Amino acid sequence: MESQSQIKRSLSDPGAIAEIREMLSRGEVTYRTALARRVCARHGFYDARERAQLAGCLKALGELAAAGHFELPPRRSRPIASTPRRLTHPVPPPVRVPHTAGAVRDLRLVLVNNDSQRRLWNELMLREHPRGAGP
């Protein structure tokens, strides 16, 4: 497992820079994340859970590119995060909600599968959940 500074140190080696230049010149990768995945695999940049250290690798690649060692593929545009569709009216306050979770009876899970249920879900998540309507 390597930290970001160790990744940059490893990639600053002239041999590693030459490998990255070669990958880029052959057109093997067309976007930055693909390059980072290959570099992580080639150099064994994985965390304790055996996931590629993409963020650290991308940062190191960006810094090396800024220093003039090579030119990275252009950034891909990110889709703009959409705002969840909400209800046009407030959700009424709950009625007769028990004070403890153990007192809840007849609890059911309902699959949200239509627009009105989705809007209700979004509204409740935005209003009630501490982290909002994120994934």
PDB file of C-alpha atoms in Angstrom:
ATOM      1  CA  MET A   1       0.000   0.000   0.000  1.00  0.00           C
ATOM      2  CA  GLU A   2       1.483   3.323  -1.047  1.00  0.00           C
ATOM      3  CA  SER A   3       0.515   6.844  -0.083  1.00  0.00           C
ATOM      4  CA  GLN A   4       0.132   9.588  -2.679  1.00  0.00           C
ATOM      5  CA  SER A   5       3.648  10.950  -2.041  1.00  0.00           C
ATOM      6  CA  GLN A   6       5.095   7.466  -2.528  1.00  0.00           C
ATOM      7  CA  ILE A   7       3.102   7.110  -5.745  1.00  0.00           C
ATOM      8  CA  LYS A   8       4.522  10.382  -7.036  1.00  0.00           C
ATOM      9  CA  ARG A   9       8.012   9.371  -5.969  1.00  0.00           C
ATOM     10  CA  SER A  10       7.653   6.048  -7.821  1.00  0.00           C
ATOM     11  CA  LEU A  11       6.242   7.687 -10.932  1.00  0.00           C
ATOM     12  CA  SER A  12       8.966  10.368 -10.925  1.00  0.00           C
ATOM     13  CA  ASP A  13      11.516   7.702 -11.765  1.00  0.00           C
ATOM     14  CA  PRO A  14      12.797   8.239 -15.341  1.00  0.00           C
ATOM     15  CA  GLY A  15      11.835   4.660 -16.281  1.00  0.00           C
ATOM     16  CA  ALA A  16       8.253   5.157 -15.074  1.00  0.00           C
ATOM     17  CA  ILE A  17       7.996   8.473 -16.930  1.00  0.00           C
ATOM     18  CA  ALA A  18       9.218   6.737 -20.096  1.00  0.00           C
ATOM     19  CA  GLU A  19       6.592   3.978 -19.655  1.00  0.00           C
ATOM     20  CA  ILE A  20       3.814   6.547 -19.241  1.00  0.00           C
ATOM     21  CA  ARG A  21       5.018   8.507 -22.290  1.00  0.00           C
ATOM     22  CA  GLU A  22       5.032   5.266 -24.291  1.00  0.00           C
ATOM     23  CA  MET A  23       1.472   4.381 -23.212  1.00  0.00           C
ATOM     24  CA  LEU A  24       0.318   7.864 -24.178  1.00  0.00           C
ATOM     25  CA  SER A  25       2.161   7.909 -27.514  1.00  0.00           C
ATOM     26  CA  ARG A  26       0.733   4.526 -28.564  1.00  0.00           C
ATOM     27  CA  GLY A  27      -2.777   5.781 -27.876  1.00  0.00           C
ATOM     28  CA  GLU A  28      -3.470   2.891 -25.493  1.00  0.00           C
ATOM     29  CA  VAL A  29      -5.479   5.181 -23.238  1.00  0.00           C
ATOM     30  CA  THR A  30      -7.919   7.874 -24.267  1.00  0.00           C
ATOM     31  CA  TYR A  31      -8.820   9.242 -20.859  1.00  0.00           C
ATOM     32  CA  ARG A  32      -7.029   9.919 -17.594  1.00  0.00           C
ATOM     33  CA  THR A  33      -8.745   7.332 -15.420  1.00  0.00           C
ATOM     34  CA  ALA A  34      -7.855   4.572 -17.884  1.00  0.00           C
ATOM     35  CA  LEU A  35      -4.236   5.693 -17.695  1.00  0.00           C
ATOM     36  CA  ALA A  36      -4.357   5.740 -13.883  1.00  0.00           C
ATOM     37  CA  ARG A  37      -5.840   2.217 -13.828  1.00  0.00           C
ATOM     38  CA  ARG A  38      -3.027   0.911 -16.022  1.00  0.00           C
ATOM     39  CA  VAL A  39      -0.358   2.693 -14.011  1.00  0.00           C
ATOM     40  CA  CYS A  40      -1.806   1.358 -10.736  1.00  0.00           C
ATOM     41  CA  ALA A  41      -1.818  -2.178 -12.135  1.00  0.00           C
ATOM     42  CA  ARG A  42       1.711  -1.852 -13.531  1.00  0.00           C
ATOM     43  CA  HIS A  43       3.177  -0.436 -10.310  1.00  0.00           C
ATOM     44  CA  GLY A  44       0.975  -2.220  -7.753  1.00  0.00           C
ATOM     45  CA  PHE A  45      -0.654   0.901  -6.331  1.00  0.00           C
ATOM     46  CA  TYR A  46      -3.429  -0.773  -4.309  1.00  0.00           C
ATOM     47  CA  ASP A  47      -4.866  -0.060  -0.875  1.00  0.00           C
ATOM     48  CA  ALA A  48      -5.438  -2.575   1.929  1.00  0.00           C
ATOM     49  CA  ARG A  49      -8.729  -3.626   0.320  1.00  0.00           C
ATOM     50  CA  GLU A  50      -6.915  -4.276  -2.971  1.00  0.00           C
ATOM     51  CA  ARG A  51      -8.568  -1.320  -4.721  1.00  0.00           C
ATOM     52  CA  ALA A  52      -6.511   0.716  -7.159  1.00  0.00           C
ATOM     53  CA  GLN A  53      -5.347   4.014  -5.634  1.00  0.00           C
ATOM     54  CA  LEU A  54      -6.810   6.009  -8.501  1.00  0.00           C
ATOM     55  CA  ALA A  55      -7.116   9.370  -6.736  1.00  0.00           C
ATOM     56  CA  GLY A  56      -3.485   9.405  -5.607  1.00  0.00           C
ATOM     57  CA  CYS A  57      -2.306   8.177  -8.979  1.00  0.00           C
ATOM     58  CA  LEU A  58      -4.365  10.783 -10.873  1.00  0.00           C
ATOM     59  CA  LYS A  59      -2.992  13.517  -8.633  1.00  0.00           C
ATOM     60  CA  ALA A  60       0.595  12.380  -9.152  1.00  0.00           C
ATOM     61  CA  LEU A  61       0.067  12.089 -12.927  1.00  0.00           C
ATOM     62  CA  GLY A  62      -1.398  15.599 -12.990  1.00  0.00           C
ATOM     63  CA  GLU A  63       1.564  17.010 -11.077  1.00  0.00           C
ATOM     64  CA  LEU A  64       4.056  15.256 -13.350  1.00  0.00           C
ATOM     65  CA  ALA A  65       2.193  16.511 -16.422  1.00  0.00           C
ATOM     66  CA  ALA A  66       2.211  20.052 -14.998  1.00  0.00           C
ATOM     67  CA  ALA A  67       5.988  19.710 -14.567  1.00  0.00           C
ATOM     68  CA  GLY A  68       6.237  19.011 -18.309  1.00  0.00           C
ATOM     69  CA  HIS A  69       7.082  15.292 -18.260  1.00  0.00           C
ATOM     70  CA  PHE A  70       4.200  14.342 -20.571  1.00  0.00           C
ATOM     71  CA  GLU A  71       0.810  15.557 -21.746  1.00  0.00           C
ATOM     72  CA  LEU A  72      -2.287  13.881 -20.338  1.00  0.00           C
ATOM     73  CA  PRO A  73      -5.426  13.240 -22.377  1.00  0.00           C
ATOM     74  CA  PRO A  74      -7.987  16.040 -22.003  1.00  0.00           C
ATOM     75  CA  ARG A  75     -10.371  15.816 -19.088  1.00  0.00           C
ATOM     76  CA  ARG A  76     -13.674  14.201 -19.903  1.00  0.00           C
ATOM     77  CA  SER A  77     -16.620  16.417 -19.182  1.00  0.00           C
ATOM     78  CA  ARG A  78     -18.624  15.383 -16.174  1.00  0.00           C
ATOM     79  CA  PRO A  79     -22.394  15.294 -16.349  1.00  0.00           C
ATOM     80  CA  ILE A  80     -23.985  18.043 -14.327  1.00  0.00           C
ATOM     81  CA  ALA A  81     -25.558  16.649 -11.190  1.00  0.00           C
ATOM     82  CA  SER A  82     -29.282  16.911 -11.558  1.00  0.00           C
ATOM     83  CA  THR A  83     -31.515  18.291  -8.871  1.00  0.00           C
ATOM     84  CA  PRO A  84     -33.946  15.675  -7.564  1.00  0.00           C
ATOM     85  CA  ARG A  85     -37.533  16.232  -8.627  1.00  0.00           C
ATOM     86  CA  ARG A  86     -39.529  17.274  -5.607  1.00  0.00           C
ATOM     87  CA  LEU A  87     -43.126  17.593  -4.583  1.00  0.00           C
ATOM     88  CA  THR A  88     -44.966  20.816  -5.307  1.00  0.00           C
ATOM     89  CA  HIS A  89     -46.421  20.832  -1.784  1.00  0.00           C
ATOM     90  CA  PRO A  90     -44.979  20.039   1.677  1.00  0.00           C
ATOM     91  CA  VAL A  91     -45.299  16.562   3.136  1.00  0.00           C
ATOM     92  CA  PRO A  92     -47.758  16.597   6.070  1.00  0.00           C
ATOM     93  CA  PRO A  93     -46.159  15.951   9.448  1.00  0.00           C
ATOM     94  CA  PRO A  94     -46.329  12.327  10.643  1.00  0.00           C
ATOM     95  CA  VAL A  95     -49.160  11.301  12.921  1.00  0.00           C
ATOM     96  CA  ARG A  96     -48.927   8.878  15.873  1.00  0.00           C
ATOM     97  CA  VAL A  97     -45.242   8.033  15.421  1.00  0.00           C
ATOM     98  CA  PRO A  98     -43.875   5.988  18.348  1.00  0.00           C
ATOM     99  CA  HIS A  99     -41.073   7.535  20.424  1.00  0.00           C
ATOM    100  CA  THR A 100     -38.868   4.420  20.196  1.00  0.00           C
ATOM    101  CA  ALA A 101     -37.975   2.260  17.221  1.00  0.00           C
ATOM    102  CA  GLY A 102     -38.994  -0.886  19.105  1.00  0.00           C
ATOM    103  CA  ALA A 103     -42.551   0.411  19.373  1.00  0.00           C
ATOM    104  CA  VAL A 104     -43.011   0.571  15.588  1.00  0.00           C
ATOM    105  CA  ARG A 105     -45.503  -2.053  14.387  1.00  0.00           C
ATOM    106  CA  ASP A 106     -46.467  -3.274  10.927  1.00  0.00           C
ATOM    107  CA  LEU A 107     -43.479  -1.657   9.231  1.00  0.00           C
ATOM    108  CA  ARG A 108     -43.348  -2.374   5.474  1.00  0.00           C
ATOM    109  CA  LEU A 109     -40.805  -1.730   2.765  1.00  0.00           C
ATOM    110  CA  VAL A 110     -42.303  -0.243  -0.377  1.00  0.00           C
ATOM    111  CA  LEU A 111     -40.504  -0.278  -3.716  1.00  0.00           C
ATOM    112  CA  VAL A 112     -40.383   3.228  -5.147  1.00  0.00           C
ATOM    113  CA  ASN A 113     -41.367   2.644  -8.755  1.00  0.00           C
ATOM    114  CA  ASN A 114     -43.343   5.612 -10.060  1.00  0.00           C
ATOM    115  CA  ASP A 115     -42.901   9.362 -10.351  1.00  0.00           C
ATOM    116  CA  SER A 116     -45.141  10.386  -7.445  1.00  0.00           C
ATOM    117  CA  GLN A 117     -43.416   7.949  -5.059  1.00  0.00           C
ATOM    118  CA  ARG A 118     -40.000   9.141  -6.313  1.00  0.00           C
ATOM    119  CA  ARG A 119     -40.932  12.762  -5.641  1.00  0.00           C
ATOM    120  CA  LEU A 120     -42.126  11.875  -2.137  1.00  0.00           C
ATOM    121  CA  TRP A 121     -38.903   9.938  -1.491  1.00  0.00           C
ATOM    122  CA  ASN A 122     -36.771  12.865  -2.727  1.00  0.00           C
ATOM    123  CA  GLU A 123     -38.713  15.348  -0.626  1.00  0.00           C
ATOM    124  CA  LEU A 124     -38.357  13.283   2.549  1.00  0.00           C
ATOM    125  CA  MET A 125     -34.665  12.613   1.934  1.00  0.00           C
ATOM    126  CA  LEU A 126     -33.902  16.287   1.298  1.00  0.00           C
ATOM    127  CA  ARG A 127     -35.869  17.428   4.320  1.00  0.00           C
ATOM    128  CA  GLU A 128     -35.250  14.673   6.877  1.00  0.00           C
ATOM    129  CA  HIS A 129     -31.998  12.838   6.136  1.00  0.00           C
ATOM    130  CA  PRO A 130     -28.854  14.355   7.674  1.00  0.00           C
ATOM    131  CA  ARG A 131     -26.890  13.885   4.431  1.00  0.00           C
ATOM    132  CA  GLY A 132     -29.653  14.993   2.096  1.00  0.00           C
ATOM    133  CA  ALA A 133     -30.704  13.203  -1.054  1.00  0.00           C
ATOM    134  CA  GLY A 134     -27.271  11.852  -2.002  1.00  0.00           C
ATOM    135  CA  PRO A 135     -26.741   8.353  -3.279  1.00  0.00           C
TER     136      PRO A 135
END
